[in-house]
């Protein structure tokens, strides 16, 4: 099987191949010759230079690699080409098995506008919103000469919220009827890109223009629409699975409300806000959503949940999700193994109907929380992963490896499970404190402080919470950090080129150092 990805997800899929008795082929760019996923695979294929467009995003190069290594299947991981229907079709046309949903289901959910329409038709509640067609643009956008046409009447999508006061002649009435704040979204958007929150009428026009611009630049499609911006909802998503025998099941929910700039940082399963009754309703809506598009394999239906218990469809991700391990740990299932079985035509086995543990995941990024979370790159001089009861680490890096500017700065996911939320939370905070990363600044300490913030401890979460918290200042590093750094520097001084060799630095740290996120 070709693993058409890199980093921790490639490592995760390679492990699943081993369990399934399949041989895994890793692909790598110039920047990844010494990467961990390459070292772990049974065979490897070089696919091009470092820029993803010329390697991990190149369909011809990935297909050539699969052919040359005699692969019979392709797993796309997540990110890169995982939601690209053209790639799925090309894999199937080449006579190989695509480990993912049918391309038609990917397309149906690929445009947020068409996904909303399909969900409404299937009786799944969607966030109230308004379509802004090119003929219905705001006057200022038209006069700015940007790719838009004449104005007309706007069409309403979803159930309207009452309008706020004021008259805003130039803004379509369907937008006004939602009431501010609203969010302008790119239909092709994803990964937090192509989204603008608009708090009042005066900023609507500017938000439309900049959202459109960003959408064209990032996705080559400037279609945007408007949604009611819900105040302080929770992000609750449901893991669904379909097989080729017509079965669709849901495996509980994940709470992903701890976000920074609409990007998830800590996820958990189950959600402390979801009762068995609400879980049943969420799962039923998610299965309806999946059935409406003929879904097969693993997918995630995302909802926003209001304190009242009302929830609305947000989008469906037609792939494995970064945060899938919390479902695996809470339900005791291997989702990637299930993906392989379903892709081989097997029916879904009997699956647990409720979680038997609580699991929380933290995303460890190479980024500097004290410098606006700026992504960091460079050589990881030391990397020591935590362990202990209930601790799982899905990582894509090794000591001495390079963190490259060309790729997502996700280094690892640290997951802890416990009998209940508090046990899982304490285990995760402990594991984050034990993790050692030297050479590249990470968000380890920030994650640990976030997990220990009072509302997080109480489980009182919402998607805007992180921005409102002022986390305690970093405590001064313990002496061990200085000792470790001195040791790294002395090793470096004795190496040719002044840099320690790959892998040379990990073992002496094992068990020697405990620090609050170096
Ligand atoms: P992306 O595809 O870029 O991930 P999503 O539509 O999934 O974007 O939204 C990502 C996050 O943005 C959500 O989890 C939520 O925090 C916030 N968000 C999106 N739409 C709304 C909305 N209508 N009201 C409130 N928050 C929203």
Short mmCIF file of C-alpha atoms and ligand atoms in Angstrom, two decimals:
data_model
loop_
_atom_site.label_atom_id
_atom_site.label_comp_id
_atom_site.label_asym_id
_atom_site.label_seq_id
_atom_site.Cartn_x
_atom_site.Cartn_y
_atom_site.Cartn_z
CA UNK A 1 0.00 0.00 0.00
CA UNK A 2 1.26 3.46 -0.88
CA UNK A 3 1.06 5.92 2.00
CA UNK A 4 0.60 9.21 0.15
CA UNK A 5 1.55 11.45 3.05
CA UNK A 6 4.30 12.31 5.54
CA UNK A 7 4.85 12.98 9.25
CA UNK A 8 2.84 11.44 12.06
CA UNK A 9 -0.08 10.39 9.86
CA UNK A 10 2.21 8.45 7.53
CA UNK A 11 3.70 6.72 10.60
CA UNK A 12 0.17 5.94 11.86
CA UNK A 13 -0.89 4.39 8.54
CA UNK A 14 2.34 2.39 8.22
CA UNK A 15 1.65 0.89 11.66
CA UNK A 16 -1.86 -0.08 10.54
CA UNK A 17 -0.35 -1.82 7.49
CA UNK A 18 1.83 -3.91 9.78
CA UNK A 19 -1.15 -5.00 11.82
CA UNK A 20 -3.05 -5.89 8.66
CA UNK A 21 -0.10 -7.81 7.21
CA UNK A 22 0.35 -5.35 4.34
CA UNK A 23 3.63 -3.92 3.11
CA UNK A 24 3.80 -0.15 3.32
CA UNK A 25 5.52 2.10 0.78
CA UNK A 26 6.52 5.55 2.06
CA UNK A 27 6.93 8.49 -0.29
CA UNK A 28 9.34 11.32 0.43
CA UNK A 29 10.47 14.66 -0.89
CA UNK A 30 14.04 15.97 -0.88
CA UNK A 31 13.39 17.45 2.57
CA UNK A 32 12.24 14.12 4.02
CA UNK A 33 15.05 11.73 3.05
CA UNK A 34 15.76 11.04 6.72
CA UNK A 35 12.22 11.38 8.03
CA UNK A 36 10.74 8.93 10.49
CA UNK A 37 8.00 7.66 8.17
CA UNK A 38 10.63 6.79 5.57
CA UNK A 39 12.71 4.82 8.07
CA UNK A 40 9.67 2.80 9.18
CA UNK A 41 8.31 1.75 5.78
CA UNK A 42 8.96 -1.56 3.99
CA UNK A 43 9.86 0.27 0.76
CA UNK A 44 10.25 3.89 -0.25
CA UNK A 45 9.83 6.10 -3.29
CA UNK A 46 11.29 9.55 -3.86
CA UNK A 47 8.63 11.84 -5.32
CA UNK A 48 10.33 15.20 -5.86
CA UNK A 49 11.57 18.44 -4.32
CA UNK A 50 10.51 19.86 -0.96
CA UNK A 51 7.62 22.14 -2.05
CA UNK A 52 4.47 20.06 -1.58
CA UNK A 53 3.06 21.15 -4.92
CA UNK A 54 5.90 19.28 -6.63
CA UNK A 55 5.83 16.21 -4.39
CA UNK A 56 3.07 15.37 -1.87
CA UNK A 57 0.46 17.25 -3.94
CA UNK A 58 1.53 15.86 -7.32
CA UNK A 59 -0.95 13.23 -8.51
CA UNK A 60 1.27 12.04 -11.43
CA UNK A 61 4.29 11.59 -9.16
CA UNK A 62 2.35 9.71 -6.49
CA UNK A 63 0.76 7.43 -9.08
CA UNK A 64 4.13 6.75 -10.68
CA UNK A 65 5.55 5.87 -7.26
CA UNK A 66 2.64 3.49 -6.61
CA UNK A 67 3.08 1.79 -9.98
CA UNK A 68 6.85 1.46 -9.70
CA UNK A 69 6.64 -0.14 -6.28
CA UNK A 70 3.82 -2.51 -7.27
CA UNK A 71 1.19 -1.08 -4.92
CA UNK A 72 -2.39 -2.33 -4.98
CA UNK A 73 -3.85 0.39 -2.75
CA UNK A 74 -3.32 4.02 -1.73
CA UNK A 75 -4.03 5.64 1.66
CA UNK A 76 -4.03 9.45 1.47
CA UNK A 77 -3.82 10.19 5.24
CA UNK A 78 -5.23 13.65 5.90
CA UNK A 79 -4.32 17.03 4.46
CA UNK A 80 -2.57 17.07 1.08
CA UNK A 81 -4.73 15.11 -1.43
CA UNK A 82 -6.95 13.31 1.08
CA UNK A 83 -10.11 15.17 0.02
CA UNK A 84 -9.24 15.43 -3.66
CA UNK A 85 -11.78 13.48 -5.73
CA UNK A 86 -9.53 13.65 -8.82
CA UNK A 87 -6.81 11.80 -6.93
CA UNK A 88 -9.29 9.16 -5.73
CA UNK A 89 -10.51 8.66 -9.32
CA UNK A 90 -6.97 8.49 -10.70
CA UNK A 91 -6.05 5.82 -8.14
CA UNK A 92 -9.10 3.73 -9.06
CA UNK A 93 -8.51 4.25 -12.78
CA UNK A 94 -4.99 2.93 -12.31
CA UNK A 95 -6.53 -0.29 -10.92
CA UNK A 96 -5.67 0.36 -7.29
CA UNK A 97 -7.87 0.49 -4.20
CA UNK A 98 -8.56 3.96 -2.77
CA UNK A 99 -8.65 3.82 1.04
CA UNK A 100 -11.36 6.41 1.44
CA UNK A 101 -14.90 7.35 0.43
CA UNK A 102 -16.26 7.24 -3.14
CA UNK A 103 -15.12 10.31 -5.15
CA UNK A 104 -18.78 11.31 -5.63
CA UNK A 105 -19.29 11.55 -1.84
CA UNK A 106 -16.09 13.61 -1.56
CA UNK A 107 -17.39 16.00 -4.22
CA UNK A 108 -20.83 16.27 -2.63
CA UNK A 109 -19.24 17.41 0.63
CA UNK A 110 -16.29 19.29 -0.93
CA UNK A 111 -18.24 22.47 -1.54
CA UNK A 112 -19.65 23.85 1.71
CA UNK A 113 -22.58 25.41 -0.16
CA UNK A 114 -23.61 22.18 -1.90
CA UNK A 115 -23.06 20.21 1.32
CA UNK A 116 -25.44 22.55 3.18
CA UNK A 117 -28.08 22.16 0.48
CA UNK A 118 -27.81 18.37 0.57
CA UNK A 119 -28.01 18.30 4.36
CA UNK A 120 -31.07 20.51 4.44
CA UNK A 121 -32.73 18.24 1.93
CA UNK A 122 -31.87 15.24 4.14
CA UNK A 123 -33.45 16.91 7.18
CA UNK A 124 -30.16 17.64 8.96
CA UNK A 125 -30.23 21.09 10.64
CA UNK A 126 -27.67 23.50 9.14
CA UNK A 127 -26.33 26.78 10.57
CA UNK A 128 -28.73 29.54 9.40
CA UNK A 129 -27.13 31.26 6.44
CA UNK A 130 -27.48 33.19 3.21
CA UNK A 131 -26.18 32.60 -0.26
CA UNK A 132 -24.56 35.61 -1.88
CA UNK A 133 -24.65 34.98 -5.57
CA UNK A 134 -22.48 37.03 -7.92
CA UNK A 135 -25.61 38.87 -9.03
CA UNK A 136 -26.44 39.79 -5.45
CA UNK A 137 -23.23 41.43 -4.32
CA UNK A 138 -22.79 44.34 -1.98
CA UNK A 139 -22.53 47.61 -3.90
CA UNK A 140 -18.99 48.39 -2.76
CA UNK A 141 -17.73 45.07 -4.04
CA UNK A 142 -19.31 45.77 -7.39
CA UNK A 143 -17.82 49.22 -7.57
CA UNK A 144 -14.38 47.93 -6.62
CA UNK A 145 -14.40 46.01 -9.89
CA UNK A 146 -13.75 42.63 -8.31
CA UNK A 147 -15.04 39.53 -10.10
CA UNK A 148 -18.73 40.20 -9.43
CA UNK A 149 -21.87 41.09 -11.42
CA UNK A 150 -25.03 43.15 -10.99
CA UNK A 151 -27.20 43.10 -7.86
CA UNK A 152 -30.47 41.32 -7.34
CA UNK A 153 -32.54 39.70 -4.66
CA UNK A 154 -30.72 37.42 -2.25
CA UNK A 155 -31.81 33.86 -1.56
CA UNK A 156 -32.16 32.59 1.95
CA UNK A 157 -30.71 29.28 3.11
CA UNK A 158 -31.67 27.64 6.38
CA UNK A 159 -34.01 28.99 9.05
CA UNK A 160 -33.51 32.72 9.63
CA UNK A 161 -32.61 34.34 12.93
CA UNK A 162 -34.32 37.66 13.75
CA UNK A 163 -32.69 40.74 12.22
CA UNK A 164 -30.77 43.23 14.31
CA UNK A 165 -31.81 46.86 14.21
CA UNK A 166 -30.65 49.41 11.65
CA UNK A 167 -31.04 49.78 7.92
CA UNK A 168 -28.29 48.55 5.66
CA UNK A 169 -29.68 49.14 2.21
CA UNK A 170 -26.77 47.77 0.32
CA UNK A 171 -26.49 44.48 2.20
CA UNK A 172 -28.74 41.65 0.94
CA UNK A 173 -31.83 41.27 3.09
CA UNK A 174 -31.09 37.59 3.64
CA UNK A 175 -27.86 38.58 5.40
CA UNK A 176 -29.58 41.27 7.45
CA UNK A 177 -32.24 38.82 8.56
CA UNK A 178 -29.53 36.66 10.14
CA UNK A 179 -28.49 39.51 12.43
CA UNK A 180 -24.85 40.38 13.18
CA UNK A 181 -22.41 38.90 13.87
CA UNK A 182 -22.19 36.77 10.75
CA UNK A 183 -19.30 34.84 9.26
CA UNK A 184 -18.35 35.03 5.59
CA UNK A 185 -17.02 31.68 4.39
CA UNK A 186 -15.36 30.39 1.26
CA UNK A 187 -17.40 27.52 -0.14
CA UNK A 188 -14.16 25.68 -0.96
CA UNK A 189 -12.59 26.67 2.38
CA UNK A 190 -10.90 24.50 4.96
CA UNK A 191 -8.21 24.50 7.60
CA UNK A 192 -9.45 27.80 8.99
CA UNK A 193 -8.72 29.62 5.71
CA UNK A 194 -11.30 31.70 3.93
CA UNK A 195 -13.38 32.77 6.93
CA UNK A 196 -14.19 36.31 8.17
CA UNK A 197 -16.26 37.22 11.19
CA UNK A 198 -18.32 40.36 10.60
CA UNK A 199 -19.56 42.11 13.73
CA UNK A 200 -21.46 44.99 12.12
CA UNK A 201 -22.79 46.23 8.80
CA UNK A 202 -19.94 48.69 8.34
CA UNK A 203 -17.35 45.92 8.03
CA UNK A 204 -19.39 43.60 5.79
CA UNK A 205 -18.11 44.83 2.48
CA UNK A 206 -14.45 44.70 3.43
CA UNK A 207 -14.84 41.18 4.83
CA UNK A 208 -16.49 39.98 1.62
CA UNK A 209 -13.67 41.34 -0.49
CA UNK A 210 -10.84 39.96 1.61
CA UNK A 211 -12.52 36.57 2.06
CA UNK A 212 -13.01 36.31 -1.69
CA UNK A 213 -9.39 37.24 -2.31
CA UNK A 214 -8.11 34.68 0.16
CA UNK A 215 -10.39 32.00 -1.30
CA UNK A 216 -9.16 32.64 -4.83
CA UNK A 217 -5.53 32.54 -3.70
CA UNK A 218 -5.87 29.44 -1.52
CA UNK A 219 -8.48 27.34 -3.34
CA UNK A 220 -8.77 28.86 -6.82
CA UNK A 221 -12.49 29.44 -6.18
CA UNK A 222 -13.83 32.76 -4.90
CA UNK A 223 -17.38 31.56 -4.12
CA UNK A 224 -18.39 32.74 -0.65
CA UNK A 225 -21.55 32.59 1.47
CA UNK A 226 -22.69 33.97 4.80
CA UNK A 227 -23.62 32.15 8.02
CA UNK A 228 -25.01 33.35 11.32
CA UNK A 229 -22.01 33.51 13.68
CA UNK A 230 -23.19 31.56 16.72
CA UNK A 231 -22.07 32.96 20.04
CA UNK A 232 -19.89 30.61 22.09
CA UNK A 233 -21.01 27.26 20.68
CA UNK A 234 -19.22 23.98 21.24
CA UNK A 235 -17.65 22.19 18.30
CA UNK A 236 -18.95 18.63 18.46
CA UNK A 237 -18.21 16.17 15.67
CA UNK A 238 -19.38 12.63 15.06
CA UNK A 239 -17.17 9.84 13.72
CA UNK A 240 -19.08 7.91 11.08
CA UNK A 241 -18.21 4.77 9.17
CA UNK A 242 -19.91 3.26 6.16
CA UNK A 243 -19.24 -0.02 4.38
CA UNK A 244 -20.00 -1.27 0.87
CA UNK A 245 -22.88 -3.40 2.19
CA UNK A 246 -25.09 -0.42 3.01
CA UNK A 247 -24.25 -0.14 6.71
CA UNK A 248 -23.56 3.27 8.25
CA UNK A 249 -22.65 3.56 11.93
CA UNK A 250 -21.55 6.34 14.28
CA UNK A 251 -18.82 5.98 16.89
CA UNK A 252 -19.73 8.68 19.37
CA UNK A 253 -18.67 12.29 19.36
CA UNK A 254 -15.48 14.27 19.80
CA UNK A 255 -15.42 17.67 21.46
CA UNK A 256 -13.04 20.03 19.65
CA UNK A 257 -14.03 23.34 21.24
CA UNK A 258 -10.52 24.23 22.40
CA UNK A 259 -9.40 26.12 19.32
CA UNK A 260 -7.05 28.92 18.45
CA UNK A 261 -8.14 31.01 15.48
CA UNK A 262 -10.75 28.35 14.63
CA UNK A 263 -8.09 25.63 14.56
CA UNK A 264 -8.35 22.74 17.00
CA UNK A 265 -5.61 22.38 19.62
CA UNK A 266 -7.05 19.95 22.19
CA UNK A 267 -9.76 17.36 21.46
CA UNK A 268 -11.56 14.82 23.59
CA UNK A 269 -13.96 11.91 23.52
CA UNK A 270 -16.62 11.82 24.89
CA UNK A 271 -17.75 15.45 25.30
CA UNK A 272 -18.64 16.51 28.83
CA UNK A 273 -21.67 18.33 27.36
CA UNK A 274 -23.20 15.34 25.61
CA UNK A 275 -25.77 13.21 27.42
CA UNK A 276 -26.70 9.75 26.09
CA UNK A 277 -29.91 11.29 24.74
CA UNK A 278 -28.06 14.08 22.90
CA UNK A 279 -25.47 11.57 21.65
CA UNK A 280 -28.25 9.50 20.11
CA UNK A 281 -29.63 12.58 18.31
CA UNK A 282 -26.18 13.68 17.09
CA UNK A 283 -25.32 10.19 15.87
CA UNK A 284 -28.62 9.85 14.07
CA UNK A 285 -28.16 13.23 12.29
CA UNK A 286 -24.57 12.29 11.35
CA UNK A 287 -25.66 8.93 9.91
CA UNK A 288 -28.42 10.68 7.92
CA UNK A 289 -25.77 13.07 6.57
CA UNK A 290 -23.51 10.18 5.55
CA UNK A 291 -26.34 8.18 3.96
CA UNK A 292 -27.49 11.23 1.98
CA UNK A 293 -24.24 11.18 0.00
CA UNK A 294 -23.74 7.39 -0.21
CA UNK A 295 -20.86 7.50 2.23
CA UNK A 296 -18.41 4.60 2.58
CA UNK A 297 -15.33 4.40 4.86
CA UNK A 298 -14.35 6.80 7.67
CA UNK A 299 -15.72 10.33 7.78
CA UNK A 300 -16.53 13.06 10.26
CA UNK A 301 -19.68 15.13 10.47
CA UNK A 302 -19.03 18.41 12.29
CA UNK A 303 -21.70 20.28 14.25
CA UNK A 304 -21.91 23.43 16.33
CA UNK A 305 -23.82 22.82 19.57
CA UNK A 306 -25.61 25.65 21.37
CA UNK A 307 -26.08 25.65 25.16
CA UNK A 308 -29.80 24.98 24.53
CA UNK A 309 -28.92 21.57 23.08
CA UNK A 310 -29.71 22.67 19.50
CA UNK A 311 -27.04 21.69 17.04
CA UNK A 312 -26.31 22.59 13.44
CA UNK A 313 -24.37 20.87 10.65
CA UNK A 314 -21.12 22.71 9.91
CA UNK A 315 -19.35 20.50 7.37
CA UNK A 316 -18.33 16.93 6.67
CA UNK A 317 -14.69 15.90 6.38
CA UNK A 318 -14.44 13.01 3.95
CA UNK A 319 -11.31 11.42 5.41
CA UNK A 320 -9.65 10.27 8.58
CA UNK A 321 -9.38 13.14 11.06
CA UNK A 322 -6.23 14.37 12.88
CA UNK A 323 -8.03 13.78 16.20
CA UNK A 324 -9.18 10.21 15.39
CA UNK A 325 -7.03 8.72 18.23
CA UNK A 326 -9.36 10.00 20.96
CA UNK A 327 -12.21 7.96 19.47
CA UNK A 328 -9.88 4.97 19.16
CA UNK A 329 -8.84 5.20 22.80
CA UNK A 330 -12.31 5.88 24.20
CA UNK A 331 -14.02 3.17 22.13
CA UNK A 332 -11.14 0.67 21.96
CA UNK A 333 -11.16 0.46 18.16
CA UNK A 334 -8.50 0.83 15.44
CA UNK A 335 -10.06 3.16 12.88
CA UNK A 336 -7.29 2.82 10.30
CA UNK A 337 -7.53 -1.00 10.46
CA UNK A 338 -11.29 -0.61 9.92
CA UNK A 339 -10.61 1.63 6.91
CA UNK A 340 -8.51 -1.13 5.37
CA UNK A 341 -11.13 -3.83 6.00
CA UNK A 342 -13.94 -1.72 4.56
CA UNK A 343 -11.85 -0.83 1.50
CA UNK A 344 -11.26 -4.56 0.98
CA UNK A 345 -15.03 -5.04 0.77
CA UNK A 346 -15.61 -6.52 4.24
CA UNK A 347 -18.75 -5.58 6.17
CA UNK A 348 -18.28 -3.49 9.31
CA UNK A 349 -17.86 -5.66 12.41
CA UNK A 350 -19.94 -5.21 15.57
CA UNK A 351 -18.70 -1.97 17.17
CA UNK A 352 -19.14 -0.63 20.72
CA UNK A 353 -22.20 1.56 21.09
CA UNK A 354 -20.73 3.81 23.80
CA UNK A 355 -17.26 4.93 24.95
CA UNK A 356 -15.68 2.86 27.74
CA UNK A 357 -13.00 5.43 28.70
CA UNK A 358 -12.27 9.14 28.35
CA UNK A 359 -9.44 10.28 26.04
CA UNK A 360 -7.91 13.72 25.43
CA UNK A 361 -5.41 14.68 22.72
CA UNK A 362 -3.06 17.66 22.51
CA UNK A 363 -1.46 18.75 19.25
CA UNK A 364 2.23 19.52 19.72
CA UNK A 365 3.34 22.11 17.17
CA UNK A 366 6.69 23.65 16.35
CA UNK A 367 5.50 27.18 17.01
CA UNK A 368 6.25 30.00 19.42
CA UNK A 369 3.28 30.93 21.65
CA UNK A 370 5.23 34.00 22.85
CA UNK A 371 5.66 35.28 19.30
CA UNK A 372 2.09 35.07 18.01
CA UNK A 373 2.36 31.28 17.52
CA UNK A 374 4.77 31.80 14.64
CA UNK A 375 5.67 28.42 13.07
CA UNK A 376 9.21 27.33 13.89
CA UNK A 377 11.70 25.32 11.84
CA UNK A 378 15.14 23.87 12.41
CA UNK A 379 16.85 20.82 13.81
CA UNK A 380 15.21 19.03 16.70
CA UNK A 381 18.28 18.47 18.89
CA UNK A 382 16.53 16.38 21.50
CA UNK A 383 13.13 14.71 21.45
CA UNK A 384 11.98 12.49 24.28
CA UNK A 385 8.40 11.21 24.21
CA UNK A 386 6.37 10.62 27.36
CA UNK A 387 5.04 7.23 28.41
CA UNK A 388 3.16 5.68 31.32
CA UNK A 389 -0.32 4.31 31.97
CA UNK A 390 -2.88 5.46 29.42
CA UNK A 391 -0.39 7.56 27.41
CA UNK A 392 -0.17 7.27 23.62
CA UNK A 393 2.09 9.27 21.33
CA UNK A 394 1.53 9.55 17.58
CA UNK A 395 4.59 11.37 16.35
CA UNK A 396 6.40 11.90 13.09
CA UNK A 397 9.75 13.16 14.31
CA UNK A 398 13.01 11.88 15.76
CA UNK A 399 15.86 13.55 17.63
CA UNK A 400 18.25 15.11 15.16
CA UNK A 401 15.56 15.41 12.47
CA UNK A 402 14.74 18.62 10.65
CA UNK A 403 11.45 20.45 11.09
CA UNK A 404 10.98 21.85 7.60
CA UNK A 405 9.38 25.17 6.69
CA UNK A 406 7.58 23.58 3.75
CA UNK A 407 5.20 21.51 5.85
CA UNK A 408 2.66 21.70 8.62
CA UNK A 409 4.49 22.24 11.93
CA UNK A 410 2.60 19.42 13.74
CA UNK A 411 5.31 17.36 15.48
CA UNK A 412 3.22 14.90 17.46
CA UNK A 413 -0.09 14.22 19.09
CA UNK A 414 -0.01 13.26 22.73
CA UNK A 415 -3.08 11.38 23.88
CA UNK A 416 -4.03 10.26 27.37
CA UNK A 417 -6.91 8.09 28.42
CA UNK A 418 -8.43 7.50 31.82
CA UNK A 419 -11.48 6.01 33.49
CA UNK A 420 -12.94 9.50 33.55
CA UNK A 421 -12.18 12.96 32.18
CA UNK A 422 -10.18 14.10 35.19
CA UNK A 423 -7.88 11.07 35.12
CA UNK A 424 -7.30 11.56 31.39
CA UNK A 425 -6.69 15.30 31.83
CA UNK A 426 -4.16 14.81 34.63
CA UNK A 427 -2.35 12.09 32.71
CA UNK A 428 -2.16 14.32 29.64
CA UNK A 429 -0.85 17.30 31.63
CA UNK A 430 1.78 15.01 33.16
CA UNK A 431 2.74 13.59 29.77
CA UNK A 432 3.12 17.08 28.26
CA UNK A 433 5.38 18.02 31.16
CA UNK A 434 7.55 14.96 30.54
CA UNK A 435 8.01 15.59 26.83
CA UNK A 436 11.40 17.03 25.92
CA UNK A 437 11.91 19.05 22.76
CA UNK A 438 15.14 21.00 22.40
CA UNK A 439 16.33 22.99 19.41
CA UNK A 440 12.92 24.05 18.14
CA UNK A 441 10.41 26.08 20.14
CA UNK A 442 7.14 24.22 20.71
CA UNK A 443 3.74 24.89 22.26
CA UNK A 444 4.23 22.10 24.87
CA UNK A 445 4.17 24.34 27.91
CA UNK A 446 1.28 26.42 26.53
CA UNK A 447 -0.79 23.24 26.02
CA UNK A 448 -0.07 22.12 29.58
CA UNK A 449 -1.10 25.50 31.02
CA UNK A 450 -4.25 25.46 28.86
CA UNK A 451 -5.19 22.01 30.20
CA UNK A 452 -4.79 23.35 33.72
CA UNK A 453 -6.91 26.49 33.24
CA UNK A 454 -9.99 26.47 35.51
CA UNK A 455 -12.74 26.42 32.79
CA UNK A 456 -10.91 23.61 31.01
CA UNK A 457 -10.64 21.62 34.25
CA UNK A 458 -14.40 22.11 34.74
CA UNK A 459 -15.17 21.15 31.14
CA UNK A 460 -16.93 24.46 30.51
CA UNK A 461 -15.79 24.79 26.93
CA UNK A 462 -16.74 26.83 23.88
CA UNK A 463 -14.99 27.68 20.65
CA UNK A 464 -14.04 31.19 21.79
CA UNK A 465 -12.71 30.13 25.20
CA UNK A 466 -9.00 29.95 24.41
CA UNK A 467 -8.90 33.57 23.21
CA UNK A 468 -10.44 34.77 26.49
CA UNK A 469 -8.02 32.98 28.82
CA UNK A 470 -4.90 34.59 30.16
CA UNK A 471 -2.68 31.66 31.01
CA UNK A 472 -0.19 31.95 33.89
CA UNK A 473 3.32 32.97 32.89
CA UNK A 474 5.86 30.25 32.20
CA UNK A 475 7.68 29.17 35.35
CA UNK A 476 11.46 29.47 35.09
CA UNK A 477 12.91 26.28 33.55
CA UNK A 478 14.22 23.73 36.07
CA UNK A 479 17.99 23.18 36.29
CA UNK A 480 17.69 20.02 34.21
CA UNK A 481 16.84 22.11 31.15
CA UNK A 482 20.12 23.99 31.43
CA UNK A 483 21.97 20.75 32.07
CA UNK A 484 20.38 19.16 29.00
CA UNK A 485 21.09 22.20 26.84
CA UNK A 486 24.73 22.26 27.98
CA UNK A 487 25.03 18.58 27.14
CA UNK A 488 23.56 19.13 23.66
CA UNK A 489 25.95 22.00 23.04
CA UNK A 490 28.98 20.02 24.16
CA UNK A 491 27.96 17.14 21.88
CA UNK A 492 27.48 19.58 19.03
CA UNK A 493 30.94 21.04 19.53
CA UNK A 494 32.53 17.63 19.06
CA UNK A 495 30.65 16.84 15.82
CA UNK A 496 31.91 17.86 12.39
CA UNK A 497 29.88 20.86 11.28
CA UNK A 498 28.98 21.66 14.86
CA UNK A 499 25.69 19.78 14.71
CA UNK A 500 24.96 16.48 16.40
CA UNK A 501 24.15 13.57 14.12
CA UNK A 502 20.63 12.25 13.64
CA UNK A 503 19.52 10.10 16.55
CA UNK A 504 22.68 10.79 18.53
CA UNK A 505 20.96 12.76 21.23
CA UNK A 506 17.87 10.91 22.25
CA UNK A 507 18.92 8.05 24.46
CA UNK A 508 20.99 9.82 27.14
CA UNK A 509 17.91 11.86 28.01
CA UNK A 510 15.66 8.89 28.47
CA UNK A 511 14.34 8.95 32.01
CA UNK A 512 16.80 11.56 33.18
CA UNK A 513 14.90 14.73 32.64
CA UNK A 514 11.47 15.89 33.63
CA UNK A 515 10.58 19.40 32.77
CA UNK A 516 7.56 21.57 32.20
CA UNK A 517 7.86 21.67 28.46
CA UNK A 518 11.32 22.78 27.46
P1 LIG B 1 -12.72 24.87 8.29
O1 LIG B 1 -13.31 24.06 7.18
O2 LIG B 1 -11.80 25.95 7.84
O3 LIG B 1 -12.18 24.03 9.40
P2 LIG B 1 -15.28 25.16 9.63
O4 LIG B 1 -16.48 25.60 8.89
O5 LIG B 1 -15.17 23.70 9.91
O6 LIG B 1 -13.97 25.67 8.90
O7 LIG B 1 -15.21 25.95 11.01
C1 LIG B 1 -14.08 25.90 11.85
C2 LIG B 1 -14.39 26.57 13.18
O8 LIG B 1 -14.80 27.93 12.99
C3 LIG B 1 -15.53 25.94 13.97
O9 LIG B 1 -15.10 24.85 14.75
C4 LIG B 1 -15.99 27.10 14.84
O10 LIG B 1 -15.12 27.33 15.92
C5 LIG B 1 -15.84 28.29 13.91
N1 LIG B 1 -17.08 28.53 13.17
C6 LIG B 1 -17.35 28.20 11.90
N2 LIG B 1 -18.59 28.59 11.55
C7 LIG B 1 -19.14 29.18 12.63
C8 LIG B 1 -20.41 29.78 12.90
N3 LIG B 1 -21.35 29.86 11.97
N4 LIG B 1 -20.62 30.28 14.16
C9 LIG B 1 -19.65 30.21 15.11
N5 LIG B 1 -18.45 29.67 14.89
C10 LIG B 1 -18.18 29.15 13.67
#
